[in-house]
Amino acid sequence: MNDDSPISVLNIHWGFSVGGVSQYAAVIDQVRDYAPVEMSTICIVSRKGHVDERALGKLNALKLVERNGPFDLGWIAVLRGYIEERSPDLVVTHGFNAHIIAYFIRILIRIKPRFIASYHGEY
């Protein structure tokens, strides 16, 4: 990254239900309007789970990955490929499961971006 290029930030969400986290995601995505930051978001959601469609619609660069249940691990390859393709400078994880996922994904990927864990409530 040179001084003229924007910082590339990837947000990872495990689930995206109605509530504070989805609202926070929509607000933080707007950072790109005020700073040299390129934001993208990947949400790993259960096919049967509820998602905040309205907040999802506010996200600029979004990749939605559906999983078919607790034993469907196909999303791992999708997430790995997405991170390697985008090669973000920073990965921000939201929600407890996203932090655990990021830990293991970091072992699998060739690039090594910095990670930040953002907590939204008590765990």
PDB file of C-alpha atoms in Angstrom:
ATOM      1  CA  MET A   1       0.000   0.000   0.000  1.00  0.00           C
ATOM      2  CA  ASN A   2       1.391   3.412  -0.903  1.00  0.00           C
ATOM      3  CA  ASP A   3       0.421   6.713   0.678  1.00  0.00           C
ATOM      4  CA  ASP A   4      -2.114   7.535  -2.075  1.00  0.00           C
ATOM      5  CA  SER A   5      -4.110   4.329  -1.991  1.00  0.00           C
ATOM      6  CA  PRO A   6      -7.049   3.841   0.370  1.00  0.00           C
ATOM      7  CA  ILE A   7      -6.872   1.430   3.262  1.00  0.00           C
ATOM      8  CA  SER A   8      -8.745  -1.741   2.357  1.00  0.00           C
ATOM      9  CA  VAL A   9     -10.975  -2.973   5.201  1.00  0.00           C
ATOM     10  CA  LEU A  10     -12.967  -6.213   5.177  1.00  0.00           C
ATOM     11  CA  ASN A  11     -15.731  -6.647   7.765  1.00  0.00           C
ATOM     12  CA  ILE A  12     -16.716 -10.231   8.629  1.00  0.00           C
ATOM     13  CA  HIS A  13     -20.094 -10.873  10.230  1.00  0.00           C
ATOM     14  CA  TRP A  14     -21.334 -14.235  11.473  1.00  0.00           C
ATOM     15  CA  GLY A  15     -25.057 -13.831  11.081  1.00  0.00           C
ATOM     16  CA  PHE A  16     -26.698 -10.497  10.471  1.00  0.00           C
ATOM     17  CA  SER A  17     -29.874 -10.337  12.500  1.00  0.00           C
ATOM     18  CA  VAL A  18     -32.026  -7.313  13.154  1.00  0.00           C
ATOM     19  CA  GLY A  19     -30.589  -5.176  15.902  1.00  0.00           C
ATOM     20  CA  GLY A  20     -27.595  -3.160  16.932  1.00  0.00           C
ATOM     21  CA  VAL A  21     -24.915  -5.059  14.999  1.00  0.00           C
ATOM     22  CA  SER A  22     -26.643  -4.623  11.656  1.00  0.00           C
ATOM     23  CA  GLN A  23     -27.200  -0.924  12.334  1.00  0.00           C
ATOM     24  CA  TYR A  24     -23.561  -0.553  13.361  1.00  0.00           C
ATOM     25  CA  ALA A  25     -22.469  -2.269  10.128  1.00  0.00           C
ATOM     26  CA  ALA A  26     -24.502   0.158   8.022  1.00  0.00           C
ATOM     27  CA  VAL A  27     -22.983   3.150   9.836  1.00  0.00           C
ATOM     28  CA  ILE A  28     -19.375   1.933   9.787  1.00  0.00           C
ATOM     29  CA  ASP A  29     -19.660   1.176   6.061  1.00  0.00           C
ATOM     30  CA  GLN A  30     -20.106   4.927   5.503  1.00  0.00           C
ATOM     31  CA  VAL A  31     -16.562   5.633   6.714  1.00  0.00           C
ATOM     32  CA  ARG A  32     -15.592   5.401   3.028  1.00  0.00           C
ATOM     33  CA  ASP A  33     -17.456   8.714   2.496  1.00  0.00           C
ATOM     34  CA  TYR A  34     -15.198  10.565   4.944  1.00  0.00           C
ATOM     35  CA  ALA A  35     -11.781   8.915   4.767  1.00  0.00           C
ATOM     36  CA  PRO A  36      -9.562   7.106   2.271  1.00  0.00           C
ATOM     37  CA  VAL A  37     -10.978   3.725   3.260  1.00  0.00           C
ATOM     38  CA  GLU A  38     -12.281   1.036   0.930  1.00  0.00           C
ATOM     39  CA  MET A  39     -14.879  -0.965   2.854  1.00  0.00           C
ATOM     40  CA  SER A  40     -16.223  -4.404   1.996  1.00  0.00           C
ATOM     41  CA  THR A  41     -18.353  -6.797   4.015  1.00  0.00           C
ATOM     42  CA  ILE A  42     -18.877 -10.533   4.033  1.00  0.00           C
ATOM     43  CA  CYS A  43     -21.772 -11.998   6.014  1.00  0.00           C
ATOM     44  CA  ILE A  44     -21.943 -15.699   6.792  1.00  0.00           C
ATOM     45  CA  VAL A  45     -25.575 -16.493   7.464  1.00  0.00           C
ATOM     46  CA  SER A  46     -27.688 -19.554   8.070  1.00  0.00           C
ATOM     47  CA  ARG A  47     -30.069 -20.321   5.222  1.00  0.00           C
ATOM     48  CA  LYS A  48     -32.860 -20.631   7.808  1.00  0.00           C
ATOM     49  CA  GLY A  49     -31.784 -17.648   9.911  1.00  0.00           C
ATOM     50  CA  HIS A  50     -33.283 -14.194   9.927  1.00  0.00           C
ATOM     51  CA  VAL A  51     -31.227 -11.350   8.479  1.00  0.00           C
ATOM     52  CA  ASP A  52     -31.726  -7.607   8.518  1.00  0.00           C
ATOM     53  CA  GLU A  53     -32.445  -7.121   4.800  1.00  0.00           C
ATOM     54  CA  ARG A  54     -32.828  -3.361   5.183  1.00  0.00           C
ATOM     55  CA  ALA A  55     -29.369  -2.933   6.735  1.00  0.00           C
ATOM     56  CA  LEU A  56     -27.834  -5.331   4.187  1.00  0.00           C
ATOM     57  CA  GLY A  57     -29.190  -3.094   1.447  1.00  0.00           C
ATOM     58  CA  LYS A  58     -27.191  -0.168   2.842  1.00  0.00           C
ATOM     59  CA  LEU A  59     -23.826  -1.924   2.520  1.00  0.00           C
ATOM     60  CA  ASN A  60     -21.719  -0.919  -0.458  1.00  0.00           C
ATOM     61  CA  ALA A  61     -19.560  -3.970  -1.236  1.00  0.00           C
ATOM     62  CA  LEU A  62     -21.320  -7.023   0.151  1.00  0.00           C
ATOM     63  CA  LYS A  63     -20.770 -10.749  -0.219  1.00  0.00           C
ATOM     64  CA  LEU A  64     -23.478 -12.892   1.367  1.00  0.00           C
ATOM     65  CA  VAL A  65     -22.542 -16.517   2.051  1.00  0.00           C
ATOM     66  CA  GLU A  66     -25.304 -18.902   3.064  1.00  0.00           C
ATOM     67  CA  ARG A  67     -24.601 -22.057   4.992  1.00  0.00           C
ATOM     68  CA  ASN A  68     -27.036 -24.938   5.043  1.00  0.00           C
ATOM     69  CA  GLY A  69     -26.553 -25.902   8.664  1.00  0.00           C
ATOM     70  CA  PRO A  70     -23.941 -26.489  11.331  1.00  0.00           C
ATOM     71  CA  PHE A  71     -22.191 -29.219   9.346  1.00  0.00           C
ATOM     72  CA  ASP A  72     -21.969 -27.247   6.089  1.00  0.00           C
ATOM     73  CA  LEU A  73     -18.374 -26.004   5.943  1.00  0.00           C
ATOM     74  CA  GLY A  74     -18.409 -24.848   2.323  1.00  0.00           C
ATOM     75  CA  TRP A  75     -18.365 -21.233   3.464  1.00  0.00           C
ATOM     76  CA  ILE A  76     -14.755 -21.677   4.661  1.00  0.00           C
ATOM     77  CA  ALA A  77     -13.429 -21.962   1.110  1.00  0.00           C
ATOM     78  CA  VAL A  78     -15.584 -19.022   0.007  1.00  0.00           C
ATOM     79  CA  LEU A  79     -14.301 -16.840   2.862  1.00  0.00           C
ATOM     80  CA  ARG A  80     -10.703 -17.871   2.254  1.00  0.00           C
ATOM     81  CA  GLY A  81     -10.973 -17.101  -1.458  1.00  0.00           C
ATOM     82  CA  TYR A  82     -12.663 -13.774  -0.798  1.00  0.00           C
ATOM     83  CA  ILE A  83      -9.928 -12.659   1.598  1.00  0.00           C
ATOM     84  CA  GLU A  84      -7.155 -13.770  -0.739  1.00  0.00           C
ATOM     85  CA  GLU A  85      -8.847 -12.093  -3.721  1.00  0.00           C
ATOM     86  CA  ARG A  86      -9.441  -8.770  -1.964  1.00  0.00           C
ATOM     87  CA  SER A  87      -6.165  -8.849  -0.016  1.00  0.00           C
ATOM     88  CA  PRO A  88      -7.416  -6.399   2.637  1.00  0.00           C
ATOM     89  CA  ASP A  89      -5.050  -4.368   4.787  1.00  0.00           C
ATOM     90  CA  LEU A  90      -7.326  -4.914   7.781  1.00  0.00           C
ATOM     91  CA  VAL A  91     -10.003  -7.460   8.697  1.00  0.00           C
ATOM     92  CA  VAL A  92     -12.565  -6.446  11.315  1.00  0.00           C
ATOM     93  CA  THR A  93     -14.618  -9.249  12.839  1.00  0.00           C
ATOM     94  CA  HIS A  94     -18.013  -8.693  14.457  1.00  0.00           C
ATOM     95  CA  GLY A  95     -19.587 -11.120  16.901  1.00  0.00           C
ATOM     96  CA  PHE A  96     -17.993 -13.920  18.871  1.00  0.00           C
ATOM     97  CA  ASN A  97     -18.148 -16.588  16.147  1.00  0.00           C
ATOM     98  CA  ALA A  98     -16.543 -14.277  13.595  1.00  0.00           C
ATOM     99  CA  HIS A  99     -13.521 -13.857  15.884  1.00  0.00           C
ATOM    100  CA  ILE A 100     -13.021 -17.616  16.142  1.00  0.00           C
ATOM    101  CA  ILE A 101     -13.456 -18.017  12.384  1.00  0.00           C
ATOM    102  CA  ALA A 102     -10.890 -15.286  11.689  1.00  0.00           C
ATOM    103  CA  TYR A 103      -8.366 -17.041  13.931  1.00  0.00           C
ATOM    104  CA  PHE A 104      -8.602 -20.250  11.918  1.00  0.00           C
ATOM    105  CA  ILE A 105      -8.874 -18.542   8.522  1.00  0.00           C
ATOM    106  CA  ARG A 106      -5.673 -16.640   9.265  1.00  0.00           C
ATOM    107  CA  ILE A 107      -3.872 -19.978   9.462  1.00  0.00           C
ATOM    108  CA  LEU A 108      -5.242 -21.009   6.038  1.00  0.00           C
ATOM    109  CA  ILE A 109      -4.631 -17.863   3.990  1.00  0.00           C
ATOM    110  CA  ARG A 110      -1.433 -16.837   2.239  1.00  0.00           C
ATOM    111  CA  ILE A 111      -1.730 -13.143   3.025  1.00  0.00           C
ATOM    112  CA  LYS A 112      -1.594 -11.968   6.610  1.00  0.00           C
ATOM    113  CA  PRO A 113      -3.741  -8.863   7.109  1.00  0.00           C
ATOM    114  CA  ARG A 114      -4.127  -7.327  10.518  1.00  0.00           C
ATOM    115  CA  PHE A 115      -7.226  -8.342  12.450  1.00  0.00           C
ATOM    116  CA  ILE A 116      -9.395  -6.375  14.858  1.00  0.00           C
ATOM    117  CA  ALA A 117     -12.120  -8.003  16.945  1.00  0.00           C
ATOM    118  CA  SER A 118     -15.121  -5.750  17.550  1.00  0.00           C
ATOM    119  CA  TYR A 119     -17.361  -6.846  20.415  1.00  0.00           C
ATOM    120  CA  HIS A 120     -21.028  -5.884  20.383  1.00  0.00           C
ATOM    121  CA  GLY A 121     -22.382  -6.892  23.744  1.00  0.00           C
ATOM    122  CA  GLU A 122     -21.485  -9.326  26.493  1.00  0.00           C
ATOM    123  CA  TYR A 123     -20.030 -12.741  25.679  1.00  0.00           C
TER     124      TYR A 123
END
